[in-house]
Structure formats: C-alpha cells, structure tokens
Amino acid sequence: MTKTIEANELRTKRDAQQALLRLCDPLRPYYSEGRAGLHLADTGAKYEDGIARMEAFARPLWGLVPLAAGGGETDLWDAYAEGFRNGTNPAHAEYWGTTGDTDQRFVEMAAIGLALLLTPDRIWAPLDEQERTQLAAWLDQINRHDMPQNNWRFFIVLVNLGLKKVGAPYGEAAMNQALAFIDECYLGDGWYADGKTEQRDYYIAFAMHYYALVYAGVMAGEDPERCKRFKERARLFAQDFIYWFAEDGSALPFGRSLTYRFAQSAFWGALAFAGVEAFEWGVIKGLALRNLDWWLKQPIYTKEGLLTIGYAYPNMHMAEEYNAQGSPYWALKAFLPLALDDGHPFWTAEAKPLPKLNARAVQPHPHMAVCRKDGHVAAFTAGQYAAFEPVAASAKYEKFAYSNLFGFSVSNGGLGLAQGAFDSMLAFSEEDDYYRGRRQCEAYRVEEQAIYARWRAWRDVEVETWLLPGLPWHVRVHRVRTGRGLFAAEGGFAIPRAELRPALAGEGEELGRDRIMLKQSGLASGIVNLLGEREALNIEAMPNTNLLHRRTGIPTLKGYLPPGEHWLAAAVFGGKMAEMAAEDGWVNLPSVLVKPDSIVIQYGDDSGSGRSSWSIAIGT
C-alpha cells in the first residue's frame, strides 16, 4: 500500500519548508557510502545506472538550495559536502566520470550551478582548494561538448553563473552563446519554442521561463536589459498559463515529462523569485501553494515515502525513456520561493483564489483553446507533432481534448480498443483490430469558434477534423476520405470504472444505440452520434493506461467506413454528474448539418434566445 505524505493546506513559508523536508527525509537511507549517489529503485532509463544514481543525488538540490538560501536548515548538507568531494574526485570510486556530448549529467549540473549561485557556503566553503578545483573542472565539461538545441542551453548558463559567483574559472563565451540561442527561441506573446519543435508544453513554464527568471533574479544589476526582457516575457506568459490551473490546485495533464508533477507550479514561484508581480501576490501565492498541496495529497509515494515514476499514482507505463529512479525529484523546483526572505510579499500576502477568468481562452502558440467550467479545465487541441517521438507522443500531444478531471490515456498495445485506450481520439483499424489515431497534422487553425486540423491515418486516408470547444458539451465533426475499408472508433473522456462498493445515487451506465453516458465518482462522461452510422460502446480500457485513474471506461462510438468519403459527428459530454442533471440529460443535444460550403451546429432549446447556432466554413 502506498504512503501518502501527510499534507495540510499550505499557507506559510514554514508550511512549505516542512513539506520539503517530508519529501527529502525519506532519502536518507539511500545515499551511497561515499554520499555521491542514491540508489532509490531498480528501474531503468536510457542512461547507465551510475548516472541515474548521480541524478538522484542532484535533483533534491532544487528544493534544498532554496531552503538554505531562505534560512531553512537540514543536516543533509553534511552528506552533500561529502558527495561533492567524492563525486568530482577522479581518484574516488564514486567519481561522476567524464562526460560526452548530450550527456544526462549536464542536466544535473544545473542544480549544482544553482547551489553555487545561491548557497556557496553549503557546497563551496566546506571544500579545500584542491576539491574546489576538482568541482570546477568537472562542471567545466559542460562548456566543451555539444548540447541539444533546446532548454538544455540554460544549463550552460546556470553552471557558469555558479562558477562565476564563487570566483572559479567560467565559460563566459559559452554562456553568452547560450543566452543568444534562448532569445532565438522566443516566439512572442510570452511563449518560447523549446528548440526547433512544435511542442509547447510544460517545458515552456518549468524550464524556459523558470531558468530565465532565476537569471533575472540574480543578474539584474549586471545585465539589466536582458533581465527586463525575461521578466516581461514571463508576465505575458502568465496571462495564458493561469488558464491551465483549476481552483482546487490541479492542472492540465498534457505533454511529456509529467512525472515531474508539481514542477507544474514552479513558474509561479519563479515569478516571485524574480519579483515579477504578473498578478497580485496573493494570487501568485495561491496558485503555487494550491498546486503543491494538491500533489502532496495524491498517492504518488512508495511505502517508504519516496516519490515514484508516474502521475497521479505510480505508473511506469507513461514514463519517458529519460525517467530514472530519481527523476521525479525535479518536482522540487516548485520550492524556489523558499529562497525569499520571510518578509517578501509572496509570503506575507494571504493566498487568494484565482481571479475571474474567461470561460474560453484561445491560445494559438500551444494550438489549443482552454475552456473552464465549475472546476473543470479542458484544453481542446489541434495537435502538436513531437518530432523526436517521446514515449506515446500521439497520446500526449495529439488528442482532441485534455482534462484536469479525466486526464488522458496512453495505449499499452495496438491490438483492440481496450489496449488502445483511445479517449478523446478518433482511431482507425484496417479490419484487423490494430488501431491508429492522429500522429501529425498537415494543416491546422485555432480560432475562437472552432479548431481545425487536417491529418492522415494512412497515405490514402485523409481526415479533416473540426472541434467546437465547450464545457460540459463539445462537438466534433470529421470528414474522412479513405481508399480502404476501415473501422472507426471515437472515444469520449475516460472515466473511473466502478469500484467494488454499492453504487451511489445516479451512478451507472446509460446506453442507447447511438449514445452512451457513464457516471461514476461524481463524474459523467458521454458521447452521442450525430452523423454517420455508429454504435455506442463502453470500452473498459486496460488498467494503468490513464494518468489520473487506474481503471477506466471510455464511452465510444464505433462504425465501419467503406472506401469513399464519409462525414462523422459527435457531441461529447465531460463534467460532473450534477452538471449532467442540470443539462437535462439527453434533451438539449447539439445538432449538425453539413452544407456544401459550411457545417452548421445548433445547441440549446427551441424557446428562442436559448438556442445558439454556429456556422463553420468548409475548406482549408
């Protein structure tokens, strides 16, 4: 049985300090004899085990460094002083080794750079002259190897800022080149690209902006113009990013590296570190602490209290190839505000709820429209192509919708709909029960009224998709041109399956020929066929496919498409059971009419002002 670390409603700096210590204290038995590594589990990553142990040593520094910088204490620093001595000593058995190009150890060097920058008294002062030389020489390797053209360039900046801080030789030219590259990644409106990729995910918040705000927080006197740019970009980004968070502190599960969990809210703490009041301080504090508190209450720990790989529960299935045993401790970046003085307005302000936000926010850079209603946050997307193909990239970037209540699912096999777990997706099978969904779009548009995407399942199977975003109902329309016979299956939101307990009032399955609604644990998920010939099914997905819920059902429409052109449409419900009752069940459903030049969608009752109509132009 997993252990949930006791969490309270975080309000004060002391609360946050205690939360960090509760996360770090269980690590104590796992430090190696020379204290330069931690062996937390026997999972594997693409890099060797020795590097994984070094990663597990370094990542807690993202929280321990701010703790010390802000006056907090822990005796773990004795272990870290010894670890730095031995890990950077070529003659020691636990030496961290010589790096190569694109080396995982460069990622972990960034935390060491932060430690030199903010707490040199903890890791530099305890070393003698030879040990300092060895540490500086080991870190300097980052200046002499090829690096990925993405957020990794900021690791060069943090390492060299740290070396500069302690008076060690540093790579000024390498740092300036890295900063110039970061500027090339800026897209406008507060958004960066994480290198030459379409991906606009949490890396923009917990990497690009986070490191930029650390830089702005310490370099304002030496590099005021760049710091000013970094701060203004962050201020703009905050206006979009706030829409990704719900009132209860949960946030959108979307994209890769989700095992970093409460790194989701690291951006808000970094704003405080750099003194960027993008919203009033109470709002920023509330965003940061509610997200952290939400995560601390989830069953994401081993019985010993170690963070696990997974999302809302331990789950290796959704992990990336670069997620090792210590990787989840990158989440401790959320504790950066601990570096602030007790009197900083972030800590003295009373945490406030979210400000009034629009029900819908179109965000062109991540190719999505974010809708909000009664604690439900859902992003409706045109898809993002992940060129380097992280694990289950199509599930993490190409689904029609992502939700803080329903999560999303990652296929654990290609045979059948239960393995495929195609929630919020249209998937096709060439009559052999092997299904595939959207992987890359050829064209897309994100507009206020609708989201359009053109994509292919095979070279001779072209799909045009129109999404009409909304909550609790949204509408999907597809034009499928296929040169082969196909089964088509379209899933709604995945919902928790019934547990072995008496059903609560209103729970259960409502199934009709062309519609299905599943109600469980206070949630309701349904799908209704509006165009085409399709039957409704409850697909019991394989366990551990969904990021939020261990066992799920997916309301699904399935039909056969012979070669030719076909129009499909569905109304999809996702929300709380109480909303389903308020929506009068199946009474006021949207309707879809396809005309030669437009798609007409109507929704509401026939009493006059209560009926809405939208017309979407056909054509690319």
XYZ file of C-alpha atoms in Angstrom:
620
model
C 0.000 0.000 0.000
C 1.455 3.364 -0.981
C 2.056 6.014 1.589
C 0.513 9.458 1.190
C 2.707 12.037 2.899
C 0.517 13.955 5.291
C -0.421 17.255 3.691
C -2.147 20.256 5.132
C -3.423 23.321 3.376
C -0.153 25.159 2.765
C -0.267 28.780 3.880
C 3.087 29.862 5.277
C 6.757 29.604 4.487
C 7.097 27.288 7.467
C 4.413 25.006 5.983
C 6.336 24.811 2.712
C 9.656 24.182 4.487
C 8.118 21.287 6.390
C 6.606 19.868 3.207
C 10.023 19.895 1.537
C 11.669 18.165 4.490
C 8.957 15.485 4.485
C 9.839 14.809 0.859
C 13.604 14.753 1.404
C 13.901 12.935 4.736
C 12.948 9.512 3.293
C 16.017 9.749 1.032
C 18.449 9.397 3.928
C 18.929 5.596 3.908
C 19.643 5.543 0.191
C 22.796 7.682 -0.038
C 25.782 5.638 -1.164
C 28.763 5.041 1.097
C 30.612 7.968 -0.468
C 27.392 10.045 -0.473
C 27.764 10.850 -4.214
C 24.726 8.882 -5.363
C 21.382 7.440 -4.326
C 20.006 4.064 -5.336
C 16.250 4.517 -4.966
C 14.921 1.700 -7.162
C 15.888 -0.712 -9.895
C 14.016 0.890 -12.773
C 15.959 1.649 -15.950
C 16.477 4.692 -18.149
C 18.378 5.301 -21.361
C 21.484 6.288 -19.400
C 23.500 3.944 -17.230
C 22.749 3.237 -13.578
C 25.701 5.219 -12.231
C 24.405 8.364 -13.928
C 20.909 7.641 -12.602
C 22.323 7.492 -9.069
C 24.117 10.805 -9.636
C 20.831 12.298 -10.898
C 19.083 11.150 -7.718
C 21.841 12.893 -5.716
C 21.495 16.186 -7.594
C 17.754 16.648 -8.022
C 16.861 17.201 -4.356
C 19.081 20.303 -4.582
C 16.274 22.058 -6.463
C 14.473 22.206 -3.115
C 17.331 22.070 -0.594
C 19.143 25.054 -2.107
C 16.180 27.462 -1.791
C 15.552 26.083 1.708
C 19.076 27.032 2.808
C 19.108 30.328 0.902
C 15.988 31.408 2.763
C 17.245 30.465 6.210
C 15.915 26.904 6.488
C 18.024 24.104 7.933
C 18.648 20.412 7.372
C 21.601 18.212 8.306
C 21.562 16.699 4.809
C 24.198 19.293 3.851
C 26.869 17.186 5.535
C 26.087 14.359 3.125
C 26.140 16.754 0.190
C 29.523 18.213 1.110
C 30.982 14.694 1.150
C 29.175 13.806 -2.052
C 30.637 16.781 -3.888
C 34.124 15.890 -2.693
C 33.898 12.312 -3.874
C 31.754 12.744 -6.965
C 34.215 15.183 -8.528
C 37.374 13.359 -7.450
C 38.748 11.278 -10.359
C 40.569 9.026 -7.881
C 37.418 8.119 -5.921
C 35.287 5.058 -6.618
C 32.145 7.234 -6.826
C 33.590 9.742 -9.302
C 30.837 11.023 -11.560
C 33.003 10.488 -14.598
C 33.956 12.161 -17.832
C 31.023 13.455 -19.834
C 30.311 13.207 -23.545
C 28.069 15.073 -25.955
C 24.394 15.421 -24.960
C 25.151 13.895 -21.590
C 22.463 13.462 -18.927
C 24.911 14.758 -16.337
C 24.658 18.218 -17.918
C 21.024 18.308 -16.757
C 22.075 17.577 -13.192
C 24.891 20.136 -13.318
C 22.208 22.845 -13.455
C 21.129 22.108 -9.870
C 24.766 22.271 -8.769
C 25.100 25.603 -10.559
C 22.070 26.874 -8.638
C 23.685 25.705 -5.396
C 26.906 27.612 -6.166
C 24.850 30.643 -7.088
C 22.548 30.792 -4.054
C 24.286 28.767 -1.320
C 28.070 28.723 -1.886
C 28.508 28.435 1.871
C 26.941 24.961 1.743
C 28.930 23.344 -1.058
C 31.920 25.576 -1.880
C 33.065 26.808 1.506
C 33.437 23.281 3.000
C 35.874 22.243 0.224
C 39.626 22.738 0.302
C 41.495 24.280 -2.621
C 42.087 21.007 -4.456
C 38.470 19.921 -4.012
C 37.240 23.244 -5.350
C 39.469 22.872 -8.377
C 38.100 19.397 -8.997
C 34.479 20.532 -8.700
C 35.056 23.459 -11.068
C 36.879 21.235 -13.567
C 34.104 18.665 -13.527
C 31.452 21.332 -14.139
C 33.515 22.970 -16.881
C 32.909 19.926 -19.071
C 29.559 21.435 -19.975
C 31.403 24.127 -21.940
C 33.300 21.646 -24.094
C 30.644 19.345 -25.541
C 27.710 19.501 -27.938
C 24.334 20.118 -26.344
C 20.755 19.740 -27.584
C 19.354 22.876 -29.178
C 16.636 23.377 -26.583
C 16.171 24.282 -22.906
C 19.438 22.457 -22.123
C 21.234 25.635 -23.216
C 20.105 27.179 -19.944
C 22.154 24.546 -18.071
C 25.276 26.171 -19.512
C 24.053 29.495 -18.141
C 23.333 28.229 -14.618
C 26.612 26.327 -14.326
C 28.712 29.280 -15.452
C 26.798 31.752 -13.287
C 27.550 29.494 -10.318
C 31.238 29.227 -11.157
C 31.409 32.978 -11.623
C 29.725 33.528 -8.265
C 32.440 31.605 -6.382
C 35.331 33.126 -8.338
C 36.188 29.974 -10.289
C 37.100 29.982 -13.993
C 33.933 30.016 -16.074
C 32.923 29.985 -19.746
C 31.701 33.486 -20.466
C 31.617 32.911 -24.226
C 29.650 29.665 -23.846
C 27.182 31.394 -21.526
C 26.661 34.305 -23.928
C 26.145 31.949 -26.863
C 23.560 30.012 -24.847
C 21.703 33.205 -23.928
C 21.680 34.286 -27.575
C 20.146 30.939 -28.519
C 17.402 31.390 -25.900
C 16.469 34.712 -27.463
C 16.162 32.980 -30.847
C 13.600 30.619 -29.295
C 11.253 33.427 -28.280
C 8.013 33.395 -30.302
C 6.167 36.371 -28.864
C 3.193 36.783 -26.513
C 5.290 35.298 -23.690
C 5.816 31.955 -25.441
C 9.077 30.235 -26.283
C 9.763 27.269 -28.517
C 11.801 24.596 -26.762
C 14.174 24.444 -29.717
C 13.092 23.608 -33.267
C 9.905 21.772 -32.385
C 6.158 22.319 -32.401
C 5.914 21.313 -28.749
C 4.508 23.965 -26.438
C 4.073 22.166 -23.145
C 5.129 22.463 -19.514
C 8.759 22.847 -20.554
C 7.973 26.420 -21.528
C 6.924 27.088 -17.929
C 9.172 24.877 -15.777
C 12.252 25.156 -17.999
C 12.485 28.133 -20.363
C 10.763 30.667 -18.116
C 11.950 29.134 -14.848
C 15.646 29.429 -15.709
C 15.124 32.853 -17.261
C 13.506 34.065 -14.035
C 16.339 32.640 -11.922
C 18.705 34.597 -14.174
C 16.584 37.732 -13.824
C 16.511 37.316 -10.062
C 20.302 37.325 -9.674
C 21.615 39.298 -12.665
C 19.509 42.475 -12.685
C 22.490 44.593 -11.666
C 24.862 43.178 -14.287
C 22.550 42.519 -17.231
C 19.525 44.785 -16.707
C 18.195 44.828 -20.268
C 18.133 41.060 -20.663
C 16.582 40.649 -17.222
C 13.915 43.166 -18.129
C 13.094 41.168 -21.280
C 12.925 37.908 -19.351
C 10.564 39.437 -16.802
C 8.256 40.989 -19.379
C 8.049 37.730 -21.319
C 7.127 35.901 -18.127
C 4.482 38.489 -17.313
C 2.873 37.922 -20.710
C 3.102 34.127 -20.463
C 1.388 34.175 -17.076
C -1.781 35.581 -18.690
C -2.133 32.348 -20.702
C -0.632 29.847 -18.276
C -3.058 30.698 -15.477
C -5.788 29.074 -17.561
C -4.083 25.676 -17.182
C -4.889 25.585 -13.422
C -8.139 24.761 -11.649
C -9.464 26.245 -8.447
C -8.550 23.142 -6.426
C -4.874 23.356 -7.436
C -4.933 20.630 -10.072
C -3.637 21.398 -13.546
C -3.935 20.096 -17.085
C -2.182 16.788 -17.721
C -0.671 17.470 -21.149
C 2.545 16.649 -22.957
C 5.657 14.802 -21.864
C 7.645 14.629 -18.608
C 4.531 14.605 -16.459
C 6.307 12.581 -13.776
C 7.796 15.931 -12.696
C 4.345 16.611 -11.223
C 4.400 19.773 -9.076
C 7.091 21.312 -11.235
C 3.869 22.459 -12.948
C 3.715 25.325 -10.469
C 7.446 26.140 -10.389
C 6.805 29.038 -12.761
C 4.669 30.839 -10.189
C 7.361 30.594 -7.539
C 9.974 31.740 -10.047
C 7.903 34.857 -10.702
C 8.195 35.664 -7.012
C 11.941 34.944 -7.019
C 12.449 37.473 -9.833
C 10.000 39.999 -8.369
C 7.503 39.788 -11.248
C 4.030 40.657 -9.973
C 2.173 39.274 -13.011
C -0.900 39.089 -10.770
C -1.240 40.350 -7.233
C 0.998 38.427 -4.848
C -1.861 36.660 -3.115
C -2.999 35.172 -6.430
C 0.525 34.002 -7.329
C 0.963 32.504 -3.873
C -2.378 30.734 -4.110
C -1.524 29.246 -7.499
C 1.817 27.921 -6.294
C 0.727 26.530 -2.943
C -2.604 25.018 -4.022
C -0.917 23.048 -6.803
C 1.752 21.825 -4.409
C -0.827 20.898 -1.791
C -2.964 19.042 -4.382
C 0.027 16.947 -5.384
C 1.153 16.150 -1.840
C -2.245 14.572 -1.198
C -2.018 12.161 -4.140
C -0.840 8.520 -3.709
C 2.450 9.129 -5.535
C 4.848 7.591 -2.973
C 6.367 4.240 -2.119
C 5.610 2.826 1.327
C 8.918 4.390 2.440
C 7.779 7.834 1.269
C 9.869 8.074 -1.917
C 8.444 9.774 -4.980
C 7.599 7.323 -7.744
C 7.598 7.495 -11.510
C 4.055 8.179 -12.686
C 1.464 10.905 -12.490
C -1.449 10.734 -10.030
C -0.304 7.250 -8.946
C 2.830 5.129 -9.591
C 2.806 4.261 -13.292
C 5.835 3.259 -15.351
C 3.666 2.897 -18.426
C 3.588 6.624 -19.211
C 7.247 7.259 -18.333
C 9.751 8.706 -20.780
C 12.964 6.904 -21.672
C 14.835 9.514 -19.627
C 12.832 8.969 -16.427
C 15.057 7.194 -13.906
C 14.572 6.465 -10.222
C 15.464 9.978 -9.056
C 13.904 11.886 -11.942
C 10.641 12.765 -10.138
C 12.574 14.963 -7.700
C 12.799 17.587 -10.427
C 9.396 18.492 -8.957
C 11.241 20.196 -6.102
C 11.767 23.199 -8.394
C 8.378 24.243 -7.007
C 10.120 25.179 -3.746
C 12.146 28.087 -5.189
C 10.115 30.659 -3.154
C 11.757 29.259 0.000
C 14.800 31.307 -1.031
C 12.828 34.517 -0.401
C 13.005 36.432 2.851
C 10.225 35.862 5.355
C 9.058 39.413 4.723
C 8.694 39.037 0.961
C 5.123 39.832 -0.149
C 4.805 36.319 -1.579
C 4.953 35.013 1.994
C 3.224 37.873 3.798
C 0.249 38.028 1.420
C -2.835 35.960 2.112
C -3.282 33.288 -0.542
C -6.120 34.292 -2.840
C -8.308 32.319 -5.246
C -7.984 32.577 -8.982
C -9.130 35.861 -10.488
C -12.178 35.903 -12.742
C -11.173 34.188 -15.970
C -12.938 33.841 -19.289
C -14.860 30.651 -19.941
C -12.738 30.141 -23.063
C -9.216 31.284 -23.889
C -7.762 30.756 -27.346
C -4.025 30.094 -27.120
C -2.526 29.925 -30.627
C 1.032 29.050 -29.585
C 0.159 25.670 -27.999
C -2.512 25.132 -30.696
C -5.377 24.995 -28.214
C -8.431 26.616 -26.740
C -8.787 26.218 -22.972
C -12.306 26.032 -21.532
C -13.222 26.340 -17.874
C -16.435 25.496 -16.025
C -17.127 24.623 -12.382
C -13.610 23.410 -11.589
C -13.200 21.589 -14.899
C -10.315 22.738 -17.101
C -10.128 21.233 -20.578
C -7.799 22.048 -23.465
C -9.109 21.368 -26.971
C -6.212 20.980 -29.352
C -5.207 20.895 -32.997
C -2.349 18.615 -32.008
C 1.381 19.156 -31.735
C 3.868 16.999 -33.581
C 6.651 15.780 -31.296
C 9.395 15.302 -33.878
C 11.767 13.415 -31.582
C 8.969 10.989 -30.641
C 8.825 10.820 -26.837
C 7.034 7.800 -25.408
C 3.396 7.735 -26.589
C 3.803 11.111 -28.272
C 0.451 10.956 -30.064
C -1.370 10.383 -26.768
C 0.475 13.198 -25.036
C 0.091 15.809 -27.787
C -2.444 14.808 -30.462
C -5.707 14.041 -28.648
C -8.707 16.265 -29.180
C -9.040 17.171 -25.505
C -7.084 17.087 -22.230
C -8.766 17.474 -18.848
C -7.820 18.021 -15.211
C -10.801 15.834 -14.178
C -10.474 12.992 -16.662
C -6.780 13.070 -17.543
C -5.800 11.278 -20.706
C -4.832 7.726 -21.593
C -1.699 6.163 -23.080
C -2.064 2.999 -25.171
C -0.376 -0.113 -23.797
C -0.680 -2.024 -27.061
C -2.078 -1.746 -30.545
C -4.493 -4.670 -30.570
C -8.069 -3.715 -29.842
C -9.716 -0.714 -28.265
C -9.056 -1.812 -24.673
C -5.284 -1.759 -25.239
C -5.501 1.347 -27.398
C -7.438 3.351 -24.775
C -8.447 5.933 -27.368
C -10.106 8.544 -25.194
C -10.604 11.921 -26.917
C -9.400 10.443 -30.185
C -10.657 9.079 -33.498
C -8.825 5.838 -34.287
C -8.947 3.561 -37.312
C -8.386 -0.133 -37.914
C -7.917 -1.765 -41.312
C -10.271 -4.600 -40.417
C -7.561 -6.312 -38.342
C -8.259 -4.761 -34.905
C -4.943 -2.846 -34.902
C -5.851 0.793 -34.372
C -4.062 4.046 -35.013
C -5.050 7.639 -34.307
C -3.757 11.105 -35.086
C 0.026 11.432 -35.047
C 0.813 14.536 -37.096
C -1.256 17.283 -38.701
C -0.667 18.573 -42.206
C -2.554 21.806 -41.513
C -4.379 23.392 -38.611
C -6.184 26.531 -37.482
C -7.061 27.618 -33.941
C -9.819 30.193 -33.864
C -12.347 31.488 -31.382
C -15.216 29.474 -32.826
C -13.570 26.227 -33.865
C -10.308 24.313 -34.127
C -9.474 22.731 -37.469
C -6.871 20.099 -38.342
C -6.099 18.002 -41.401
C -4.253 14.741 -40.824
C -3.726 11.276 -42.268
C -4.088 7.836 -40.711
C -2.567 6.244 -43.854
C -1.338 7.900 -47.032
C -4.714 7.240 -48.646
C -6.784 8.075 -45.551
C -7.229 11.818 -45.079
C -9.159 13.204 -42.109
C -10.360 16.747 -41.577
C -11.452 17.469 -38.015
C -13.402 20.436 -36.674
C -13.698 20.839 -32.886
C -16.229 23.195 -31.359
C -14.768 23.695 -27.857
C -17.001 23.929 -24.841
C -17.952 22.522 -21.459
C -19.651 20.357 -20.486
C -20.563 19.584 -24.141
C -18.257 19.913 -27.119
C -18.831 18.923 -30.725
C -16.535 17.109 -33.161
C -17.026 16.844 -36.899
C -14.843 14.758 -39.203
C -14.660 14.368 -42.964
C -12.914 11.086 -43.770
C -11.705 10.298 -47.292
C -10.459 6.728 -47.360
C -9.089 4.481 -50.051
C -9.598 1.383 -47.938
C -12.293 -0.100 -45.735
C -11.879 0.917 -42.108
C -13.422 0.531 -38.705
C -13.564 3.919 -36.975
C -13.747 4.273 -33.189
C -14.157 7.608 -31.434
C -13.770 7.943 -27.685
C -15.036 10.492 -25.211
C -13.342 11.266 -21.888
C -12.065 8.302 -19.865
C -13.880 7.962 -16.536
C -13.076 5.870 -13.430
C -14.633 2.411 -13.514
C -16.961 1.313 -10.747
C -15.272 0.022 -7.613
C -16.476 -2.913 -5.502
C -18.877 -0.928 -3.378
C -22.604 -0.196 -3.511
C -23.385 2.205 -6.340
C -24.127 5.742 -5.256
C -27.216 7.594 -6.378
C -27.069 8.364 -10.084
C -24.011 6.229 -10.842
C -24.015 3.721 -13.661
C -24.265 3.363 -17.424
C -26.925 4.785 -19.734
C -26.620 3.041 -23.092
C -28.588 3.598 -26.263
C -27.972 2.538 -29.841
C -26.242 5.793 -30.750
C -25.259 7.175 -27.343
C -23.702 6.275 -24.041
C -23.207 8.074 -20.726
C -21.018 6.740 -17.914
C -21.411 8.185 -14.416
C -19.025 7.354 -11.601
C -17.298 9.033 -8.638
C -19.158 12.282 -9.195
C -18.132 12.497 -12.854
C -20.075 11.966 -16.062
C -18.653 11.181 -19.491
C -20.714 10.559 -22.580
C -20.787 10.604 -26.361
C -23.681 10.867 -28.821
C -23.562 10.063 -32.517
C -24.798 12.994 -34.634
C -23.703 11.935 -38.139
C -22.826 8.586 -39.653
C -23.789 5.046 -38.679
C -22.082 4.136 -35.418
C -22.971 2.115 -32.341
C -22.203 3.114 -28.775
C -19.875 1.009 -26.610
C -18.327 1.122 -23.159
C -14.667 0.255 -23.668
C -13.089 -0.971 -20.450
C -9.540 0.186 -21.042
C -6.548 -1.770 -19.812
C -5.541 -0.789 -16.257
C -2.886 1.890 -15.786
C -3.471 3.485 -19.184
C -4.994 6.683 -17.764
C -2.792 9.168 -15.924
C -5.361 10.066 -13.239
C -7.423 6.910 -12.789
C -6.084 3.348 -12.552
C -9.094 1.700 -14.171
C -11.304 3.499 -16.668
C -14.202 3.140 -19.047
C -14.264 5.093 -22.305
C -17.635 5.906 -23.929
C -17.016 5.131 -27.595
C -18.740 5.223 -30.968
C -17.714 2.558 -33.495
C -18.688 2.042 -37.123
C -17.473 0.727 -40.470
C -16.401 3.033 -43.326
C -16.139 1.532 -46.810
C -13.795 3.259 -49.284
C -15.022 6.755 -50.140
C -15.951 9.991 -48.356
C -17.761 9.978 -45.011
C -18.958 12.621 -42.562
C -18.918 11.788 -38.851
C -20.027 13.982 -35.972
C -20.431 13.529 -32.250
C -21.458 15.508 -29.208
C -19.196 14.741 -26.262
C -20.051 15.370 -22.612
C -17.423 15.738 -19.908
C -18.175 17.150 -16.496
C -19.656 16.456 -13.110
C -22.756 14.373 -12.519
C -24.535 17.426 -11.139
C -23.940 19.198 -14.455
C -25.449 16.270 -16.335
C -28.620 16.685 -14.338
C -28.608 20.436 -14.930
C -28.222 19.847 -18.680
C -31.491 17.854 -18.718
C -29.751 14.662 -19.723
C -30.134 13.936 -23.426
C -32.839 16.508 -24.094
C -30.976 19.519 -25.471
C -28.324 17.942 -27.653
C -26.364 19.764 -30.344
C -27.298 19.036 -33.949
C -25.039 19.078 -37.004
C -25.956 19.858 -40.612
C -23.338 19.621 -43.364
C -23.933 22.019 -46.275
C -21.832 22.285 -49.452
C -19.754 25.136 -48.041
C -20.301 25.023 -44.283
C -21.064 22.990 -41.197
C -23.974 24.325 -39.149
C -24.110 23.394 -35.454
C -27.034 24.286 -33.233
C -27.245 23.846 -29.483
C -29.863 24.679 -26.910
C -33.635 24.565 -26.591
C -36.204 25.893 -29.026
C -37.573 28.583 -26.743
C -35.980 31.394 -28.706
C -32.990 33.052 -27.119
C -31.861 29.773 -25.575
C -30.757 28.276 -28.925
C -27.300 29.029 -30.323
C -26.115 28.422 -33.870
C -22.628 28.340 -35.350
C -21.602 28.100 -38.998
C -18.099 26.850 -39.779
C -16.697 27.223 -43.285
C -15.577 24.052 -45.043
C -12.236 24.260 -46.770
C -8.603 24.692 -45.883
